[in-house]
PDB file of C-alpha atoms in Angstrom:
ATOM      1  CA  VAL W  22       0.000   0.000   0.000  1.00  0.00           C
ATOM      2  CA  GLY W  23       2.896   2.347   0.797  1.00  0.00           C
ATOM      3  CA  THR W  24       4.365   1.748  -2.649  1.00  0.00           C
ATOM      4  CA  LEU W  25       1.013   2.406  -4.343  1.00  0.00           C
ATOM      5  CA  VAL W  26       0.520   5.648  -2.458  1.00  0.00           C
ATOM      6  CA  GLY W  27       4.038   6.681  -3.325  1.00  0.00           C
ATOM      7  CA  SER W  28       5.643   7.094   0.063  1.00  0.00           C
ATOM      8  CA  GLY W  29       9.005   6.317  -1.502  1.00  0.00           C
ATOM      9  CA  GLY W  30       9.866   3.538   0.957  1.00  0.00           C
ATOM     10  CA  LYS W  31       9.725   5.898   3.928  1.00  0.00           C
ATOM     11  CA  PRO W  32       7.434   5.116   6.895  1.00  0.00           C
ATOM     12  CA  ASN W  33       4.088   6.895   6.649  1.00  0.00           C
ATOM     13  CA  LEU W  34       2.415   7.659   9.997  1.00  0.00           C
ATOM     14  CA  GLY W  35      -1.071   7.942   8.497  1.00  0.00           C
ATOM     15  CA  LEU W  36      -0.820   4.556   6.803  1.00  0.00           C
ATOM     16  CA  SER W  37       0.495   2.954  10.010  1.00  0.00           C
ATOM     17  CA  ILE W  38      -2.467   4.294  11.979  1.00  0.00           C
ATOM     18  CA  LEU W  39      -4.906   3.148   9.274  1.00  0.00           C
ATOM     19  CA  ALA W  40      -3.357  -0.343   9.173  1.00  0.00           C
ATOM     20  CA  THR W  41      -3.509  -0.598  12.970  1.00  0.00           C
ATOM     21  CA  GLY W  42      -7.193   0.375  12.921  1.00  0.00           C
ATOM     22  CA  ILE W  43      -8.018  -2.195  10.247  1.00  0.00           C
ATOM     23  CA  VAL W  44      -6.237  -4.959  12.160  1.00  0.00           C
ATOM     24  CA  ALA W  45      -7.979  -3.989  15.431  1.00  0.00           C
ATOM     25  CA  VAL W  46     -11.435  -4.011  13.817  1.00  0.00           C
ATOM     26  CA  GLY W  47     -10.674  -7.271  12.033  1.00  0.00           C
ATOM     27  CA  PHE W  48      -9.544  -9.090  15.181  1.00  0.00           C
ATOM     28  CA  GLN W  49     -12.303  -7.812  17.523  1.00  0.00           C
ATOM     29  CA  PRO W  50     -14.658 -10.764  16.802  1.00  0.00           C
ATOM     30  CA  VAL W  51     -11.749 -13.174  17.346  1.00  0.00           C
ATOM     31  CA  ARG W  52     -10.893 -11.493  20.673  1.00  0.00           C
ATOM     32  CA  GLU W  53     -14.531 -11.693  21.837  1.00  0.00           C
ATOM     33  CA  ARG W  54     -14.724 -15.385  20.949  1.00  0.00           C
ATOM     34  CA  VAL W  55     -11.455 -16.168  22.757  1.00  0.00           C
ATOM     35  CA  GLN W  56     -12.709 -14.261  25.819  1.00  0.00           C
ATOM     36  CA  HIS W  57     -15.966 -16.259  25.723  1.00  0.00           C
ATOM     37  CA  VAL W  58     -14.037 -19.556  25.561  1.00  0.00           C
ATOM     38  CA  ALA W  59     -11.805 -18.448  28.459  1.00  0.00           C
ATOM     39  CA  SER W  60     -14.882 -17.585  30.549  1.00  0.00           C
ATOM     40  CA  ARG W  61     -16.353 -21.026  29.843  1.00  0.00           C
ATOM     41  CA  LEU W  62     -13.092 -22.642  30.967  1.00  0.00           C
ATOM     42  CA  VAL W  63     -13.041 -20.621  34.195  1.00  0.00           C
ATOM     43  CA  TYR W  64     -16.758 -20.615  35.061  1.00  0.00           C
ATOM     44  CA  GLY W  65     -17.944 -23.737  33.272  1.00  0.00           C
ATOM     45  CA  SER W  66     -21.458 -23.675  31.848  1.00  0.00           C
ATOM     46  CA  ARG W  67     -22.756 -21.260  34.468  1.00  0.00           C
ATOM     47  CA  ALA W  68     -22.901 -17.515  34.053  1.00  0.00           C
ATOM     48  CA  THR W  69     -20.092 -15.200  35.070  1.00  0.00           C
ATOM     49  CA  PRO W  70     -20.545 -13.297  38.347  1.00  0.00           C
ATOM     50  CA  TYR W  71     -21.187 -10.103  36.398  1.00  0.00           C
ATOM     51  CA  GLU W  72     -23.948 -11.805  34.383  1.00  0.00           C
ATOM     52  CA  VAL W  73     -25.492 -13.142  37.588  1.00  0.00           C
ATOM     53  CA  LEU W  74     -25.620  -9.711  39.226  1.00  0.00           C
ATOM     54  CA  SER W  75     -26.936  -8.187  36.018  1.00  0.00           C
ATOM     55  CA  GLN W  76     -29.750 -10.770  35.800  1.00  0.00           C
ATOM     56  CA  PHE W  77     -30.678 -10.187  39.430  1.00  0.00           C
ATOM     57  CA  SER W  78     -30.737  -6.404  39.004  1.00  0.00           C
ATOM     58  CA  GLU W  79     -32.937  -6.672  35.902  1.00  0.00           C
ATOM     59  CA  ARG W  80     -35.390  -8.936  37.714  1.00  0.00           C
ATOM     60  CA  VAL W  81     -35.563  -6.736  40.801  1.00  0.00           C
ATOM     61  CA  ALA W  82     -36.211  -3.669  38.650  1.00  0.00           C
ATOM     62  CA  GLY W  83     -39.174  -5.415  37.015  1.00  0.00           C
ATOM     63  CA  SER W  84     -40.898  -6.886  40.093  1.00  0.00           C
ATOM     64  CA  TYR W  85     -41.636  -5.914  43.654  1.00  0.00           C
ATOM     65  CA  GLY W  86     -43.269  -8.921  45.308  1.00  0.00           C
ATOM     66  CA  GLY W  87     -41.262 -11.258  47.517  1.00  0.00           C
ATOM     67  CA  GLU W  88     -43.069 -14.230  46.024  1.00  0.00           C
ATOM     68  CA  GLU W  89     -41.245 -13.497  42.759  1.00  0.00           C
ATOM     69  CA  VAL W  90     -37.965 -11.889  43.800  1.00  0.00           C
ATOM     70  CA  LEU W  91     -36.793 -14.249  46.545  1.00  0.00           C
ATOM     71  CA  PRO W  92     -37.066 -17.506  44.540  1.00  0.00           C
ATOM     72  CA  HIS W  93     -35.317 -15.750  41.666  1.00  0.00           C
ATOM     73  CA  MET W  94     -32.565 -14.610  44.046  1.00  0.00           C
ATOM     74  CA  ALA W  95     -32.051 -18.208  45.198  1.00  0.00           C
ATOM     75  CA  ARG W  96     -31.915 -19.461  41.612  1.00  0.00           C
ATOM     76  CA  VAL W  97     -29.473 -16.746  40.514  1.00  0.00           C
ATOM     77  CA  LEU W  98     -27.264 -17.549  43.501  1.00  0.00           C
ATOM     78  CA  ALA W  99     -27.286 -21.276  42.685  1.00  0.00           C
ATOM     79  CA  ASP W 100     -26.561 -20.643  39.007  1.00  0.00           C
ATOM     80  CA  GLY W 101     -23.754 -18.182  39.732  1.00  0.00           C
ATOM     81  CA  THR W 102     -21.952 -20.323  42.281  1.00  0.00           C
ATOM     82  CA  GLY W 103     -22.713 -23.768  40.887  1.00  0.00           C
ATOM     83  CA  ALA W 104     -24.123 -24.675  44.297  1.00  0.00           C
ATOM     84  CA  ASP W 105     -26.112 -27.777  45.053  1.00  0.00           C
ATOM     85  CA  LEU W 106     -28.496 -25.695  47.181  1.00  0.00           C
ATOM     86  CA  ALA W 107     -29.099 -21.965  47.523  1.00  0.00           C
ATOM     87  CA  GLU W 108     -31.447 -20.446  50.090  1.00  0.00           C
ATOM     88  CA  VAL W 109     -32.703 -17.018  51.060  1.00  0.00           C
ATOM     89  CA  TRP W 110     -33.562 -16.506  54.729  1.00  0.00           C
ATOM     90  CA  LEU W 111     -35.637 -13.642  56.158  1.00  0.00           C
ATOM     91  CA  ARG W 112     -35.600 -12.320  59.686  1.00  0.00           C
ATOM     92  CA  HIS W 113     -38.775 -12.599  61.746  1.00  0.00           C
ATOM     93  CA  ASP W 114     -38.310 -11.336  65.309  1.00  0.00           C
ATOM     94  CA  ASP W 115     -35.171 -13.086  66.631  1.00  0.00           C
ATOM     95  CA  ALA W 116     -35.129 -15.947  64.111  1.00  0.00           C
ATOM     96  CA  LEU W 117     -34.377 -16.438  60.443  1.00  0.00           C
ATOM     97  CA  GLN W 118     -36.971 -18.293  58.396  1.00  0.00           C
ATOM     98  CA  ARG W 119     -36.326 -19.848  55.032  1.00  0.00           C
ATOM     99  CA  ALA W 120     -38.213 -17.799  52.440  1.00  0.00           C
ATOM    100  CA  ALA W 121     -36.874 -19.292  49.206  1.00  0.00           C
ATOM    101  CA  VAL W 122     -34.793 -22.264  48.138  1.00  0.00           C
ATOM    102  CA  PHE W 123     -33.406 -23.536  44.838  1.00  0.00           C
ATOM    103  CA  PRO W 124     -33.780 -26.325  43.964  1.00  0.00           C
ATOM    104  CA  LEU W 125     -36.712 -27.197  46.190  1.00  0.00           C
ATOM    105  CA  ASP W 126     -35.529 -29.317  49.104  1.00  0.00           C
ATOM    106  CA  GLY W 127     -37.322 -30.078  52.354  1.00  0.00           C
ATOM    107  CA  ALA W 128     -34.293 -31.477  54.190  1.00  0.00           C
ATOM    108  CA  THR W 129     -33.100 -28.206  55.710  1.00  0.00           C
ATOM    109  CA  PRO W 130     -34.742 -26.610  58.725  1.00  0.00           C
ATOM    110  CA  ALA W 131     -37.452 -24.015  58.102  1.00  0.00           C
ATOM    111  CA  ALA W 132     -36.172 -21.637  60.802  1.00  0.00           C
ATOM    112  CA  VAL W 133     -33.000 -20.999  62.804  1.00  0.00           C
ATOM    113  CA  HIS W 134     -32.447 -18.859  65.870  1.00  0.00           C
ATOM    114  CA  LEU W 135     -30.452 -15.665  65.392  1.00  0.00           C
ATOM    115  CA  ASN W 136     -27.849 -15.165  68.143  1.00  0.00           C
ATOM    116  CA  GLY W 137     -26.901 -11.482  68.141  1.00  0.00           C
ATOM    117  CA  THR W 138     -24.752 -10.907  65.076  1.00  0.00           C
ATOM    118  CA  ALA W 139     -23.572 -14.523  64.691  1.00  0.00           C
ATOM    119  CA  LEU W 140     -25.219 -16.477  61.936  1.00  0.00           C
ATOM    120  CA  THR W 141     -25.133 -20.252  61.758  1.00  0.00           C
ATOM    121  CA  ILE W 142     -27.278 -22.071  59.221  1.00  0.00           C
ATOM    122  CA  PRO W 143     -26.966 -25.859  59.519  1.00  0.00           C
ATOM    123  CA  GLY W 144     -25.545 -27.504  56.414  1.00  0.00           C
ATOM    124  CA  ALA W 145     -24.659 -24.257  54.596  1.00  0.00           C
ATOM    125  CA  ASP W 146     -21.099 -23.857  53.368  1.00  0.00           C
ATOM    126  CA  ARG W 147     -21.373 -20.070  53.347  1.00  0.00           C
ATOM    127  CA  SER W 148     -23.924 -17.514  54.434  1.00  0.00           C
ATOM    128  CA  VAL W 149     -23.841 -13.736  54.199  1.00  0.00           C
ATOM    129  CA  VAL W 150     -25.760 -11.490  56.570  1.00  0.00           C
ATOM    130  CA  VAL W 151     -27.839  -8.884  54.743  1.00  0.00           C
ATOM    131  CA  ARG W 152     -28.155  -5.619  56.625  1.00  0.00           C
ATOM    132  CA  HIS W 153     -30.001  -2.427  55.899  1.00  0.00           C
ATOM    133  CA  GLN W 154     -29.219   0.591  58.065  1.00  0.00           C
ATOM    134  CA  GLY W 155     -27.497  -1.689  60.581  1.00  0.00           C
ATOM    135  CA  GLU W 156     -30.447  -4.046  61.007  1.00  0.00           C
ATOM    136  CA  VAL W 157     -30.151  -7.749  60.100  1.00  0.00           C
ATOM    137  CA  LEU W 158     -32.781  -8.494  57.462  1.00  0.00           C
ATOM    138  CA  GLY W 159     -31.823 -11.964  56.307  1.00  0.00           C
ATOM    139  CA  ALA W 160     -29.160 -14.034  54.615  1.00  0.00           C
ATOM    140  CA  PRO W 161     -28.479 -15.832  51.358  1.00  0.00           C
ATOM    141  CA  THR W 162     -26.759 -19.196  51.859  1.00  0.00           C
ATOM    142  CA  VAL W 163     -24.994 -21.654  49.581  1.00  0.00           C
ATOM    143  CA  THR W 164     -24.317 -25.361  49.986  1.00  0.00           C
ATOM    144  CA  LYS W 165     -21.797 -26.774  47.503  1.00  0.00           C
ATOM    145  CA  ARG W 166     -21.501 -30.352  46.311  1.00  0.00           C
ATOM    146  CA  ARG W 167     -19.487 -32.665  48.541  1.00  0.00           C
ATOM    147  CA  GLY W 168     -15.785 -32.056  48.035  1.00  0.00           C
ATOM    148  CA  GLU W 169     -16.189 -28.668  46.320  1.00  0.00           C
ATOM    149  CA  GLN W 170     -14.915 -25.473  47.887  1.00  0.00           C
ATOM    150  CA  ILE W 171     -16.291 -21.974  47.479  1.00  0.00           C
ATOM    151  CA  THR W 172     -13.932 -19.965  45.292  1.00  0.00           C
ATOM    152  CA  PRO W 173     -12.903 -16.362  46.002  1.00  0.00           C
ATOM    153  CA  ILE W 174     -14.955 -15.257  42.986  1.00  0.00           C
ATOM    154  CA  GLU W 175     -18.044 -16.955  44.428  1.00  0.00           C
ATOM    155  CA  VAL W 176     -17.386 -15.319  47.815  1.00  0.00           C
ATOM    156  CA  ARG W 177     -17.273 -11.935  46.095  1.00  0.00           C
ATOM    157  CA  LEU W 178     -20.445 -12.738  44.151  1.00  0.00           C
ATOM    158  CA  MET W 179     -22.290 -13.610  47.366  1.00  0.00           C
ATOM    159  CA  ASP W 180     -21.055 -10.438  49.059  1.00  0.00           C
ATOM    160  CA  ASP W 181     -22.112  -8.273  46.112  1.00  0.00           C
ATOM    161  CA  LEU W 182     -25.500  -9.974  45.898  1.00  0.00           C
ATOM    162  CA  ALA W 183     -26.023  -9.432  49.629  1.00  0.00           C
ATOM    163  CA  HIS W 184     -25.299  -5.718  49.194  1.00  0.00           C
ATOM    164  CA  GLN W 185     -27.892  -5.482  46.432  1.00  0.00           C
ATOM    165  CA  ALA W 186     -30.390  -7.544  48.414  1.00  0.00           C
ATOM    166  CA  GLY W 187     -30.615  -5.129  51.348  1.00  0.00           C
ATOM    167  CA  LEU W 188     -33.373  -2.975  49.897  1.00  0.00           C
ATOM    168  CA  VAL W 189     -35.120  -5.998  48.404  1.00  0.00           C
ATOM    169  CA  LEU W 190     -35.337  -7.776  51.774  1.00  0.00           C
ATOM    170  CA  GLU W 191     -36.390  -4.516  53.454  1.00  0.00           C
ATOM    171  CA  ASN W 192     -39.273  -4.140  51.001  1.00  0.00           C
ATOM    172  CA  VAL W 193     -40.265  -7.788  51.379  1.00  0.00           C
ATOM    173  CA  GLY W 194     -40.291  -7.371  55.170  1.00  0.00           C
ATOM    174  CA  LEU W 195     -42.447  -4.251  54.925  1.00  0.00           C
ATOM    175  CA  THR W 196     -44.867  -6.005  52.563  1.00  0.00           C
ATOM    176  CA  ALA W 197     -45.150  -8.992  54.889  1.00  0.00           C
TER     177      ALA W 197
END
């Protein structure tokens, strides 16, 4: 191209910039596909944590009732962490009661006593206390398959979901 334009064999800054732009535009689809494959290798068939939070936010924006939001929260949590069981617990007086579970399972207790700020849910590998203005409102919990550990990315996902869930659980409590 430089010879056709007549640059005389000298480097041409404009042509270099144009060539760089063409290469960048041409390789963008390849880069996106490689990134998608890398995400599948890291996260498996489940959604990335960002996709999980995005799905939850979209659902919360479109609905207000606890009968819809809480089961969806449990499902999103299970899908995002690859957990065997995901639950959402709501505070009633000095106890937490299970409000939603995915997949449906009757083996876990329906209520647990809340001791101050400590939270212990039998059988759960990880639980996160959801607070709004300092008050404990509930907790999402995750139980992984036997032998699997919760990864740092899944810990961060649960923490971020708990932060988003504060207002949701507050509204559900007010509605109830």
